[in-house]
Short mmCIF file of C-alpha atoms in Angstrom, two decimals:
data_model
loop_
_atom_site.label_atom_id
_atom_site.label_comp_id
_atom_site.label_asym_id
_atom_site.label_seq_id
_atom_site.Cartn_x
_atom_site.Cartn_y
_atom_site.Cartn_z
CA MET A 68 69.03 44.06 83.89
CA VAL A 69 69.18 43.40 87.59
CA TYR A 70 70.92 40.38 89.27
CA TYR A 71 69.23 38.81 92.42
CA PHE A 72 71.54 37.00 95.01
CA THR A 73 70.42 34.96 97.89
CA SER A 74 72.85 34.46 101.11
CA ASN A 75 71.97 31.62 102.98
CA VAL A 76 74.18 32.29 106.18
CA VAL A 77 71.25 33.56 107.91
CA SER A 78 67.82 32.07 108.14
CA PRO A 79 65.34 33.14 106.49
CA ALA A 80 67.87 33.50 103.69
CA ALA A 81 68.64 37.09 102.69
CA GLU A 82 67.76 38.85 99.33
CA ILE A 83 70.53 40.80 97.58
CA TYR A 84 70.25 42.43 94.39
CA VAL A 85 72.42 44.33 91.96
CA GLY A 86 72.15 46.62 88.91
CA LYS A 87 74.14 45.51 85.99
CA ASP A 88 75.25 49.05 84.99
CA LYS A 89 75.07 52.48 85.94
CA PHE A 90 71.70 53.13 84.09
CA GLU A 91 70.29 50.34 86.20
CA ASN A 92 71.65 51.71 89.34
CA GLU A 93 69.84 54.81 88.58
CA GLU A 94 66.47 53.11 88.48
CA LEU A 95 67.52 51.33 91.71
CA ILE A 96 68.18 54.38 93.56
CA LYS A 97 65.16 55.86 92.43
CA HIS A 98 62.95 52.86 93.26
CA GLY A 99 64.57 51.38 96.36
CA TRP A 100 62.69 50.62 99.46
CA GLU A 101 63.10 52.07 103.13
CA GLU A 102 63.99 48.23 104.04
CA ASP A 103 67.24 48.49 101.56
CA VAL A 104 70.60 49.05 102.53
CA TRP A 105 73.12 50.13 100.07
CA PHE A 106 76.64 48.96 99.73
CA HIS A 107 79.63 50.23 97.50
CA VAL A 108 83.28 50.03 97.55
CA ASP A 109 84.78 53.23 99.17
CA LYS A 110 86.46 55.61 96.80
CA LEU A 111 86.58 53.39 93.86
CA SER A 112 84.14 52.43 90.93
CA SER A 113 81.88 49.47 91.83
CA ALA A 114 78.55 47.98 91.30
CA HIS A 115 75.57 49.16 93.72
CA ILE A 116 74.76 46.26 95.73
CA TYR A 117 71.35 46.15 97.81
CA LEU A 118 70.37 44.01 100.78
CA ARG A 119 66.88 43.95 101.29
CA LEU A 120 66.13 43.65 105.04
CA ARG A 121 63.25 41.76 106.68
CA GLU A 122 60.55 43.44 108.36
CA GLY A 123 62.01 44.33 111.92
CA ASP A 124 65.49 44.05 110.88
CA SER A 125 68.13 46.96 111.45
CA TRP A 126 70.61 48.03 109.38
CA GLU A 127 72.78 48.69 112.13
CA SER A 128 72.99 45.25 113.40
CA ILE A 129 73.54 43.08 110.19
CA PRO A 130 74.97 39.64 111.32
CA ALA A 131 78.75 39.28 110.68
CA ASP A 132 78.14 36.48 108.21
CA LEU A 133 75.76 38.14 106.03
CA LEU A 134 78.11 41.46 106.09
CA THR A 135 81.18 39.30 105.10
CA ASP A 136 78.89 38.04 102.08
CA LEU A 137 78.06 41.47 101.10
CA GLY A 138 81.64 42.78 101.43
CA GLN A 139 82.80 39.98 99.31
CA LEU A 140 80.14 40.55 96.63
CA THR A 141 80.68 44.13 96.47
CA LYS A 142 84.43 43.89 95.96
CA ALA A 143 83.89 41.23 93.43
CA ASN A 144 81.76 43.70 91.69
CA SER A 145 84.44 46.21 91.22
CA ILE A 146 86.86 46.03 88.45
CA GLU A 147 89.55 47.82 90.41
CA GLY A 148 88.51 46.66 93.88
CA ASN A 149 88.47 43.04 92.99
CA LYS A 150 92.23 43.27 92.29
CA LYS A 151 93.34 44.93 95.42
CA ASP A 152 93.52 43.78 98.93
CA ASN A 153 92.19 45.54 102.12
CA ILE A 154 89.62 47.67 100.52
CA THR A 155 86.91 49.36 102.33
CA VAL A 156 83.26 48.88 101.54
CA ILE A 157 80.70 51.65 102.91
CA TYR A 158 77.05 50.88 103.41
CA THR A 159 73.96 53.00 104.70
CA PRO A 160 70.25 52.82 104.23
CA TRP A 161 68.75 53.61 100.88
CA SER A 162 66.86 56.67 102.71
CA ASN A 163 70.07 58.06 103.24
CA LEU A 164 71.30 58.17 99.48
CA LYS A 165 71.17 61.57 98.16
CA LYS A 166 70.60 62.33 94.34
CA ASP A 167 70.56 65.85 92.60
CA GLY A 168 70.76 67.05 89.15
CA SER A 169 74.37 67.88 89.37
CA MET A 170 75.44 64.29 89.78
CA ALA A 171 76.49 61.93 86.98
CA VAL A 172 74.41 58.96 86.12
CA GLY A 173 74.45 56.40 88.83
CA GLN A 174 76.31 58.69 91.35
CA VAL A 175 74.86 59.44 94.69
CA GLY A 176 75.73 61.27 97.87
CA PHE A 177 74.69 60.94 101.53
CA LYS A 178 72.22 63.15 103.49
CA ASP A 179 73.95 62.18 106.75
CA GLN A 180 77.60 61.15 106.83
CA ARG A 181 77.09 59.86 110.22
CA ARG A 182 74.77 57.08 108.89
CA VAL A 183 77.44 55.67 106.65
CA ARG A 184 79.30 52.79 107.93
CA ARG A 185 82.53 50.86 106.85
CA VAL A 186 83.96 47.46 106.77
CA LEU A 187 87.12 46.21 105.67
CA VAL A 188 87.50 43.45 103.27
CA ALA A 189 91.08 42.15 103.49
CA GLN A 190 91.06 40.10 100.33
CA ARG A 191 88.72 38.22 97.93
CA GLU A 192 87.51 34.87 99.02
CA ASN A 193 86.47 32.87 96.25
CA PRO A 194 84.46 30.01 98.14
CA ILE A 195 82.01 32.89 99.06
CA VAL A 196 81.94 34.66 95.70
CA ASN A 197 81.40 31.20 94.28
CA ARG A 198 78.42 30.32 96.51
CA LEU A 199 76.62 33.78 95.69
CA ASN A 200 77.23 33.62 92.08
CA LYS A 201 75.32 30.21 92.13
CA THR A 202 72.39 31.57 93.28
CA ARG A 203 72.24 34.49 90.80
CA VAL A 204 69.05 34.94 88.88
CA GLU A 205 68.83 37.81 86.11
CA LYS A 206 65.54 39.80 85.65
CA SER A 207 65.84 41.55 82.11
CA ALA A 208 62.91 44.31 82.92
CA PRO A 209 62.11 44.06 86.57
CA GLU A 210 58.90 46.20 87.26
CA LEU A 211 60.67 48.25 89.97
CA HIS A 212 58.16 50.94 90.17
CA ARG A 213 55.20 48.66 90.34
CA GLU A 214 56.87 46.48 93.03
CA LYS A 215 57.60 49.42 95.07
CA GLU A 216 53.92 50.71 94.88
CA ASP A 217 52.69 47.32 95.80
CA HIS A 218 55.12 47.39 98.53
CA LEU A 219 53.85 50.65 99.78
CA ARG A 220 50.29 49.57 99.51
CA GLN A 221 50.77 46.49 101.70
CA ILE A 222 52.39 48.87 104.35
CA ARG A 223 49.44 51.12 104.15
CA LYS A 224 47.01 48.29 104.56
CA LYS A 225 49.02 46.98 107.64
CA GLU A 226 49.18 50.50 109.37
CA GLN A 227 45.24 50.97 108.58
CA ALA A 228 44.73 47.87 110.18
CA VAL A 229 46.89 48.73 113.18
CA ARG A 230 44.97 52.00 113.54
CA GLN A 231 41.59 50.31 113.46
CA GLU A 232 42.75 48.03 116.01
CA ARG A 233 43.98 50.44 118.29
CA LYS A 234 40.70 52.66 117.81
CA LYS A 235 38.61 49.52 118.90
CA GLU A 236 40.87 49.10 121.86
CA GLU A 237 40.72 52.68 122.90
CA ALA A 238 36.62 52.40 122.40
CA ARG A 239 36.94 49.28 124.48
CA VAL A 240 38.67 50.84 127.38
CA ALA A 241 36.70 53.95 127.11
CA LYS A 242 33.35 51.84 127.53
CA GLU A 243 35.06 49.91 130.46
CA ARG A 244 35.83 53.07 132.06
CA SER A 245 32.43 54.62 131.67
CA GLU A 246 30.74 51.52 133.01
CA LYS A 247 33.04 51.52 136.17
CA LYS A 248 32.42 55.13 136.74
CA TRP A 249 28.49 54.63 136.47
CA GLN A 250 28.81 51.83 138.90
CA LYS A 251 30.64 53.94 141.33
CA ASP A 252 28.32 57.04 141.00
CA HIS A 253 25.44 54.74 141.34
CA ALA A 254 26.48 52.35 143.93
CA TYR A 255 23.95 53.45 146.68
CA ASP A 256 21.11 54.14 144.47
CA ASP A 257 19.24 51.15 145.81
CA LEU A 258 20.25 51.89 149.53
CA PHE A 259 18.46 55.23 149.12
CA SER A 260 15.73 54.07 146.80
CA GLU A 261 12.11 55.17 147.83
CA GLU A 262 10.96 51.92 148.93
CA ASN A 263 14.08 51.51 151.35
CA MET A 264 13.91 55.16 152.41
CA GLU A 265 10.07 54.44 153.39
CA GLY A 266 11.10 51.16 155.17
CA SER A 267 13.48 53.11 157.38
CA SER A 268 11.17 56.05 158.03
CA ASN A 269 9.22 56.30 161.32
CA GLN A 270 6.38 58.26 159.58
CA ASN A 271 4.88 54.90 158.13
CA ARG A 272 5.21 52.93 161.25
CA PRO A 273 2.09 51.76 163.42
CA ASP A 274 1.28 53.86 166.48
CA ASN A 275 2.45 51.16 168.89
CA TRP A 276 5.72 50.50 167.13
CA GLU A 277 7.49 51.69 170.23
CA GLU A 278 5.98 48.85 172.44
CA ASP A 279 7.99 46.50 170.55
CA PHE A 280 10.97 48.02 172.57
CA MET A 281 9.36 48.07 175.96
#
C-alpha cells in the first residue's frame, strides 16, 4: 500500500507519496526516481516521505510553504515524533540514499552527508495535516517498477530527440561554414575567368588599338 498526497501550496500542485510500512518503504527505496526527495524524522522512527519534483526543479530550492507541508506530514507519520515538539526532519535526494545487505528492512544510509538538509518542525499544525490528509489516495499494488521503467523510457526518448536536434544544428552550421568558405575561396573566379582575361589582354587587340589614345 502506498499513500499519495497532493500539496496545493505551489502551482502546479506537488505530488507526495508515502509507504504504509517498512516493507513498502523498501520498494520505494528500490524504485525511486532521480526527481524524488526523501524525508524522515531525524533519529526517530517515521514513515519515508517522498516529494516528486517537477522537471527542472531543484531539491535545494524547495519553496518554504511546500517544505512546511512536508515537515508536518513527516512529523504526523512518526508515532514518537508526532507527540514531540521541536523535532528535526531531514531530507535528501533519493539518489543520495545508500542501501546495503547489512541494513534492516526499510533502513537506509547516505552516500554523502553533505547532501542531507535539516528543517526544524516546532509543533504539529493540524490545519496543514488535515488539508493534506483530505487529498490522500491509496494504491494497493502500485506497479513501481513499471512506472519507473516507463519514466526512464520517456527520459531516454527526450534525450535522443535532443541529440538528434543537436546533430541537425551541427550539420546546418557545418554546411553554412563550408558554403561561406567556398564563396571566399572562389570570390575572384569570375574576375580571372578565361573570357575576362582575354578581354584585358593586349594580344587579342587590333593592330591600331594604340591609335585610340592618340
